[in-house]
Short mmCIF file of N, CA, C and O in Angstrom, two decimals:
data_model
loop_
_atom_site.label_atom_id
_atom_site.label_comp_id
_atom_site.label_asym_id
_atom_site.label_seq_id
_atom_site.Cartn_x
_atom_site.Cartn_y
_atom_site.Cartn_z
N ALA A 24 18.93 17.98 -13.53
CA ALA A 24 17.87 18.27 -12.59
C ALA A 24 18.22 19.54 -11.85
O ALA A 24 18.87 19.52 -10.82
N ALA A 25 17.80 20.65 -12.42
CA ALA A 25 18.10 21.95 -11.83
C ALA A 25 17.44 22.08 -10.46
O ALA A 25 16.32 21.65 -10.25
N GLY A 26 18.19 22.67 -9.54
CA GLY A 26 17.66 22.90 -8.21
C GLY A 26 17.61 21.67 -7.32
O GLY A 26 16.98 21.68 -6.27
N MET A 27 18.25 20.60 -7.74
CA MET A 27 18.25 19.36 -6.96
C MET A 27 19.68 19.06 -6.51
O MET A 27 20.60 19.13 -7.32
N SER A 28 19.84 18.71 -5.27
CA SER A 28 21.17 18.37 -4.78
C SER A 28 21.61 17.04 -5.38
O SER A 28 20.79 16.24 -5.85
N ARG A 29 22.89 16.81 -5.34
CA ARG A 29 23.43 15.55 -5.86
C ARG A 29 22.81 14.35 -5.12
O ARG A 29 22.43 13.36 -5.74
N ALA A 30 22.71 14.46 -3.81
CA ALA A 30 22.14 13.36 -3.02
C ALA A 30 20.68 13.10 -3.41
O ALA A 30 20.27 11.95 -3.55
N ASN A 31 19.92 14.16 -3.61
CA ASN A 31 18.52 14.00 -4.02
C ASN A 31 18.42 13.42 -5.42
O ASN A 31 17.53 12.60 -5.69
N LEU A 32 19.29 13.85 -6.32
CA LEU A 32 19.31 13.30 -7.67
C LEU A 32 19.59 11.81 -7.63
O LEU A 32 18.89 11.02 -8.27
N PHE A 33 20.61 11.41 -6.87
CA PHE A 33 20.95 9.99 -6.77
C PHE A 33 19.81 9.18 -6.16
O PHE A 33 19.50 8.09 -6.61
N ARG A 34 19.18 9.74 -5.13
CA ARG A 34 18.06 9.06 -4.48
C ARG A 34 16.88 8.92 -5.45
O ARG A 34 16.28 7.85 -5.56
N SER A 35 16.58 9.97 -6.18
CA SER A 35 15.49 9.93 -7.16
C SER A 35 15.78 8.92 -8.26
O SER A 35 14.90 8.18 -8.70
N PHE A 36 17.03 8.91 -8.71
CA PHE A 36 17.43 7.97 -9.76
C PHE A 36 17.24 6.54 -9.27
O PHE A 36 16.66 5.71 -9.97
N LYS A 37 17.70 6.26 -8.06
CA LYS A 37 17.58 4.91 -7.53
C LYS A 37 16.11 4.53 -7.30
O LYS A 37 15.71 3.40 -7.58
N ASP A 38 15.31 5.48 -6.84
CA ASP A 38 13.88 5.21 -6.67
C ASP A 38 13.22 4.88 -8.00
O ASP A 38 12.36 4.00 -8.08
N GLU A 39 13.62 5.58 -9.04
CA GLU A 39 13.01 5.40 -10.37
C GLU A 39 13.47 4.12 -11.06
O GLU A 39 12.68 3.40 -11.65
N PHE A 40 14.78 3.85 -10.98
CA PHE A 40 15.35 2.74 -11.77
C PHE A 40 15.78 1.53 -10.95
O PHE A 40 16.12 0.49 -11.51
N GLY A 41 15.82 1.67 -9.64
CA GLY A 41 16.17 0.54 -8.78
C GLY A 41 17.65 0.29 -8.63
O GLY A 41 18.05 -0.67 -7.97
N ILE A 42 18.47 1.12 -9.26
CA ILE A 42 19.92 1.02 -9.16
C ILE A 42 20.49 2.43 -9.08
O ILE A 42 19.83 3.39 -9.46
N THR A 43 21.72 2.54 -8.60
CA THR A 43 22.35 3.85 -8.51
C THR A 43 22.86 4.27 -9.89
O THR A 43 23.03 3.43 -10.78
N PRO A 44 23.12 5.57 -10.08
CA PRO A 44 23.69 6.01 -11.35
C PRO A 44 25.00 5.30 -11.69
O PRO A 44 25.23 4.95 -12.84
N LEU A 45 25.85 5.07 -10.70
CA LEU A 45 27.11 4.38 -10.95
C LEU A 45 26.86 2.94 -11.41
O LEU A 45 27.52 2.45 -12.35
N GLN A 46 25.92 2.26 -10.79
CA GLN A 46 25.59 0.90 -11.22
C GLN A 46 25.08 0.90 -12.66
O GLN A 46 25.43 0.03 -13.45
N TYR A 47 24.28 1.89 -13.00
CA TYR A 47 23.76 2.00 -14.36
C TYR A 47 24.89 2.22 -15.36
O TYR A 47 24.96 1.54 -16.39
N ILE A 48 25.77 3.14 -15.05
CA ILE A 48 26.91 3.42 -15.94
C ILE A 48 27.78 2.19 -16.09
O ILE A 48 28.21 1.84 -17.20
N ASN A 49 28.06 1.50 -14.98
CA ASN A 49 28.88 0.29 -15.07
C ASN A 49 28.22 -0.79 -15.90
O ASN A 49 28.89 -1.50 -16.65
N ARG A 50 26.91 -0.92 -15.81
CA ARG A 50 26.20 -1.90 -16.64
C ARG A 50 26.31 -1.54 -18.12
O ARG A 50 26.51 -2.42 -18.96
N LEU A 51 26.20 -0.26 -18.42
CA LEU A 51 26.38 0.17 -19.81
C LEU A 51 27.80 -0.14 -20.30
O LEU A 51 27.99 -0.60 -21.44
N ARG A 52 28.79 0.12 -19.46
CA ARG A 52 30.18 -0.14 -19.84
C ARG A 52 30.43 -1.63 -20.07
O ARG A 52 31.11 -2.00 -21.02
N ILE A 53 29.86 -2.48 -19.21
CA ILE A 53 30.05 -3.92 -19.37
C ILE A 53 29.29 -4.42 -20.60
O ILE A 53 29.78 -5.29 -21.33
N ASP A 54 28.13 -3.86 -20.87
CA ASP A 54 27.40 -4.21 -22.08
C ASP A 54 28.23 -3.85 -23.32
O ASP A 54 28.32 -4.63 -24.27
N ARG A 55 28.85 -2.70 -23.29
CA ARG A 55 29.73 -2.28 -24.40
C ARG A 55 30.95 -3.20 -24.47
O ARG A 55 31.39 -3.56 -25.56
N ALA A 56 31.47 -3.60 -23.33
CA ALA A 56 32.62 -4.52 -23.31
C ALA A 56 32.26 -5.82 -24.02
O ALA A 56 33.07 -6.37 -24.77
N CYS A 57 31.05 -6.31 -23.79
CA CYS A 57 30.60 -7.55 -24.45
C CYS A 57 30.65 -7.39 -25.97
O CYS A 57 31.10 -8.29 -26.68
N LYS A 58 30.22 -6.25 -26.45
CA LYS A 58 30.24 -6.00 -27.90
C LYS A 58 31.68 -6.00 -28.43
O LYS A 58 31.97 -6.60 -29.47
N TYR A 59 32.57 -5.33 -27.73
CA TYR A 59 33.98 -5.29 -28.16
C TYR A 59 34.63 -6.66 -28.08
O TYR A 59 35.42 -7.03 -28.95
N LEU A 60 34.31 -7.41 -27.04
CA LEU A 60 34.91 -8.74 -26.88
C LEU A 60 34.40 -9.71 -27.94
O LEU A 60 35.12 -10.62 -28.34
N GLN A 61 33.18 -9.53 -28.40
CA GLN A 61 32.61 -10.40 -29.42
C GLN A 61 33.36 -10.27 -30.74
O GLN A 61 33.43 -11.23 -31.50
N LYS A 62 33.87 -9.10 -31.02
CA LYS A 62 34.57 -8.88 -32.28
C LYS A 62 35.81 -9.73 -32.39
O LYS A 62 36.27 -10.02 -33.48
N GLY A 63 36.36 -10.12 -31.25
CA GLY A 63 37.47 -11.05 -31.24
C GLY A 63 38.84 -10.45 -31.52
O GLY A 63 39.85 -11.06 -31.22
N ASN A 64 38.89 -9.26 -32.07
CA ASN A 64 40.19 -8.66 -32.37
C ASN A 64 40.67 -7.71 -31.29
O ASN A 64 41.68 -7.05 -31.45
N ASN A 65 39.95 -7.65 -30.17
CA ASN A 65 40.34 -6.82 -29.04
C ASN A 65 40.73 -7.70 -27.86
O ASN A 65 40.02 -8.65 -27.54
N SER A 66 41.83 -7.36 -27.21
CA SER A 66 42.21 -8.10 -26.01
C SER A 66 41.37 -7.60 -24.83
O SER A 66 40.80 -6.50 -24.88
N VAL A 67 41.31 -8.39 -23.78
CA VAL A 67 40.60 -7.98 -22.57
C VAL A 67 41.20 -6.69 -22.03
O VAL A 67 40.49 -5.76 -21.65
N THR A 68 42.51 -6.59 -22.05
CA THR A 68 43.19 -5.38 -21.57
C THR A 68 42.81 -4.18 -22.42
O THR A 68 42.52 -3.10 -21.88
N ASP A 69 42.80 -4.34 -23.75
CA ASP A 69 42.41 -3.24 -24.63
C ASP A 69 41.00 -2.76 -24.32
O ASP A 69 40.74 -1.57 -24.23
N VAL A 70 40.08 -3.71 -24.18
CA VAL A 70 38.68 -3.37 -23.90
C VAL A 70 38.58 -2.65 -22.56
O VAL A 70 37.88 -1.64 -22.44
N CYS A 71 39.29 -3.13 -21.58
CA CYS A 71 39.30 -2.52 -20.25
C CYS A 71 39.64 -1.03 -20.35
O CYS A 71 38.90 -0.18 -19.85
N TYR A 72 40.71 -0.71 -21.04
CA TYR A 72 41.17 0.68 -21.12
C TYR A 72 40.33 1.50 -22.11
O TYR A 72 40.13 2.69 -21.89
N MET A 73 39.80 0.87 -23.16
CA MET A 73 38.93 1.59 -24.10
C MET A 73 37.69 2.12 -23.39
O MET A 73 37.16 3.16 -23.76
N LEU A 74 37.23 1.38 -22.39
CA LEU A 74 36.01 1.76 -21.68
C LEU A 74 36.27 2.61 -20.44
O LEU A 74 35.36 2.89 -19.66
N GLY A 75 37.51 3.02 -20.25
CA GLY A 75 37.82 3.97 -19.19
C GLY A 75 38.13 3.38 -17.84
O GLY A 75 38.24 4.12 -16.85
N PHE A 76 38.27 2.06 -17.76
CA PHE A 76 38.68 1.46 -16.49
C PHE A 76 40.18 1.68 -16.31
O PHE A 76 40.94 1.59 -17.27
N ASN A 77 40.59 1.96 -15.09
CA ASN A 77 42.00 2.18 -14.79
C ASN A 77 42.68 0.94 -14.25
O ASN A 77 43.89 0.90 -14.13
N SER A 78 41.90 -0.07 -13.93
CA SER A 78 42.43 -1.28 -13.31
C SER A 78 41.84 -2.51 -14.01
O SER A 78 40.62 -2.68 -14.03
N ILE A 79 42.71 -3.35 -14.54
CA ILE A 79 42.25 -4.57 -15.20
C ILE A 79 41.57 -5.49 -14.19
O ILE A 79 40.56 -6.12 -14.50
N SER A 80 42.09 -5.56 -12.97
CA SER A 80 41.49 -6.44 -11.97
C SER A 80 40.09 -5.96 -11.59
O SER A 80 39.17 -6.78 -11.40
N HIS A 81 39.89 -4.66 -11.50
CA HIS A 81 38.55 -4.13 -11.21
C HIS A 81 37.60 -4.44 -12.37
O HIS A 81 36.45 -4.84 -12.15
N PHE A 82 38.06 -4.25 -13.59
CA PHE A 82 37.25 -4.54 -14.77
C PHE A 82 36.82 -6.00 -14.79
O PHE A 82 35.64 -6.31 -14.97
N ILE A 83 37.76 -6.90 -14.58
CA ILE A 83 37.45 -8.34 -14.59
C ILE A 83 36.47 -8.69 -13.48
O ILE A 83 35.51 -9.43 -13.69
N SER A 84 36.70 -8.14 -12.30
CA SER A 84 35.83 -8.40 -11.15
C SER A 84 34.41 -7.90 -11.41
O SER A 84 33.42 -8.61 -11.16
N LEU A 85 34.28 -6.69 -11.92
CA LEU A 85 32.96 -6.12 -12.22
C LEU A 85 32.28 -6.92 -13.33
O LEU A 85 31.09 -7.25 -13.23
N PHE A 86 33.02 -7.26 -14.38
CA PHE A 86 32.47 -8.04 -15.49
C PHE A 86 31.93 -9.36 -14.97
O PHE A 86 30.79 -9.74 -15.26
N LYS A 87 32.73 -10.05 -14.16
CA LYS A 87 32.30 -11.36 -13.64
C LYS A 87 31.09 -11.22 -12.72
O LYS A 87 30.19 -12.07 -12.76
N SER A 88 31.04 -10.17 -11.93
CA SER A 88 29.90 -10.01 -11.02
C SER A 88 28.60 -9.76 -11.79
O SER A 88 27.53 -10.16 -11.34
N LEU A 89 28.68 -9.11 -12.95
CA LEU A 89 27.49 -8.82 -13.73
C LEU A 89 27.15 -9.91 -14.74
O LEU A 89 25.99 -10.17 -15.02
N MET A 90 28.16 -10.56 -15.30
CA MET A 90 27.93 -11.52 -16.39
C MET A 90 28.05 -12.98 -15.95
O MET A 90 27.63 -13.88 -16.66
N GLY A 91 28.67 -13.22 -14.80
CA GLY A 91 28.80 -14.59 -14.30
C GLY A 91 30.01 -15.35 -14.82
O GLY A 91 30.26 -16.46 -14.37
N ILE A 92 30.73 -14.75 -15.75
CA ILE A 92 31.96 -15.34 -16.28
C ILE A 92 32.97 -14.21 -16.48
O ILE A 92 32.59 -13.04 -16.52
N THR A 93 34.23 -14.57 -16.63
CA THR A 93 35.26 -13.55 -16.86
C THR A 93 35.17 -13.04 -18.29
O THR A 93 34.61 -13.70 -19.17
N PRO A 94 35.77 -11.87 -18.56
CA PRO A 94 35.76 -11.36 -19.93
C PRO A 94 36.42 -12.34 -20.91
O PRO A 94 35.94 -12.51 -22.03
N LYS A 95 37.49 -12.99 -20.50
CA LYS A 95 38.17 -13.95 -21.39
C LYS A 95 37.27 -15.14 -21.68
O LYS A 95 37.19 -15.62 -22.82
N GLN A 96 36.58 -15.64 -20.65
CA GLN A 96 35.65 -16.75 -20.87
C GLN A 96 34.54 -16.32 -21.83
O GLN A 96 34.15 -17.07 -22.72
N PHE A 97 34.05 -15.10 -21.65
CA PHE A 97 33.02 -14.57 -22.55
C PHE A 97 33.55 -14.51 -23.98
O PHE A 97 32.87 -14.91 -24.93
N GLN A 98 34.76 -14.02 -24.12
CA GLN A 98 35.37 -13.88 -25.44
C GLN A 98 35.59 -15.22 -26.12
O GLN A 98 35.47 -15.34 -27.34
N MET A 99 35.87 -16.24 -25.33
CA MET A 99 36.15 -17.55 -25.88
C MET A 99 34.88 -18.26 -26.38
O MET A 99 34.97 -19.18 -27.17
N LYS A 100 33.73 -17.81 -25.91
CA LYS A 100 32.48 -18.40 -26.39
C LYS A 100 32.35 -18.11 -27.89
O LYS A 100 32.65 -17.01 -28.35
N LYS A 101 31.90 -19.10 -28.64
CA LYS A 101 31.84 -18.93 -30.09
C LYS A 101 30.68 -18.05 -30.55
O LYS A 101 30.79 -17.34 -31.53
N THR A 102 29.56 -18.12 -29.84
CA THR A 102 28.40 -17.33 -30.26
C THR A 102 27.78 -16.64 -29.07
O THR A 102 27.96 -17.04 -27.93
N TYR A 103 27.07 -15.60 -29.34
CA TYR A 103 26.35 -14.85 -28.33
C TYR A 103 24.97 -14.60 -28.90
O TYR A 103 24.80 -13.88 -29.85
N SER A 104 23.98 -15.23 -28.32
CA SER A 104 22.63 -15.10 -28.86
C SER A 104 21.81 -14.10 -28.05
O SER A 104 22.16 -13.77 -26.92
N ASP A 105 20.73 -13.66 -28.63
CA ASP A 105 19.84 -12.74 -27.93
C ASP A 105 19.19 -13.39 -26.73
O ASP A 105 18.66 -12.70 -25.85
N ASP A 106 19.20 -14.73 -26.67
CA ASP A 106 18.61 -15.43 -25.54
C ASP A 106 19.47 -15.33 -24.29
O ASP A 106 18.99 -15.56 -23.19
N GLU A 107 20.74 -15.02 -24.46
CA GLU A 107 21.62 -14.93 -23.30
C GLU A 107 21.31 -13.67 -22.52
O GLU A 107 20.73 -12.72 -23.01
N LYS A 108 21.77 -13.68 -21.29
CA LYS A 108 21.51 -12.60 -20.35
C LYS A 108 22.08 -11.28 -20.86
O LYS A 108 23.25 -11.17 -21.16
N ARG A 109 21.21 -10.29 -20.99
CA ARG A 109 21.65 -8.94 -21.26
C ARG A 109 21.43 -8.15 -20.00
O ARG A 109 20.40 -8.29 -19.34
N ILE A 110 22.36 -7.28 -19.67
CA ILE A 110 22.24 -6.55 -18.42
C ILE A 110 21.62 -5.17 -18.62
O ILE A 110 21.24 -4.52 -17.68
N VAL A 111 21.52 -4.73 -19.87
CA VAL A 111 20.89 -3.45 -20.17
C VAL A 111 19.97 -3.66 -21.34
O VAL A 111 20.37 -4.18 -22.36
N ASP A 112 18.74 -3.28 -21.20
CA ASP A 112 17.77 -3.44 -22.31
C ASP A 112 17.78 -2.23 -23.20
O ASP A 112 18.02 -1.16 -22.84
#
């Protein structure tokens, strides 16, 4: 957005989408985490660092706040259907 300050860009983004750019990015990252965790061959720690998180505790906390369960609990589920909650369409 040429000619727009960072604050105005963030405000416009939130007005348009109802969430901040950081919230949007975090939702995308957690959605990607779900895909990696479903494969079963990635540890929670591996997924955390693959997605650019620097803190495992922050990753787990953010994951749980968006998904309602911890990444490990999510990984332990046998199936993931389209009927389950998706945080990014």
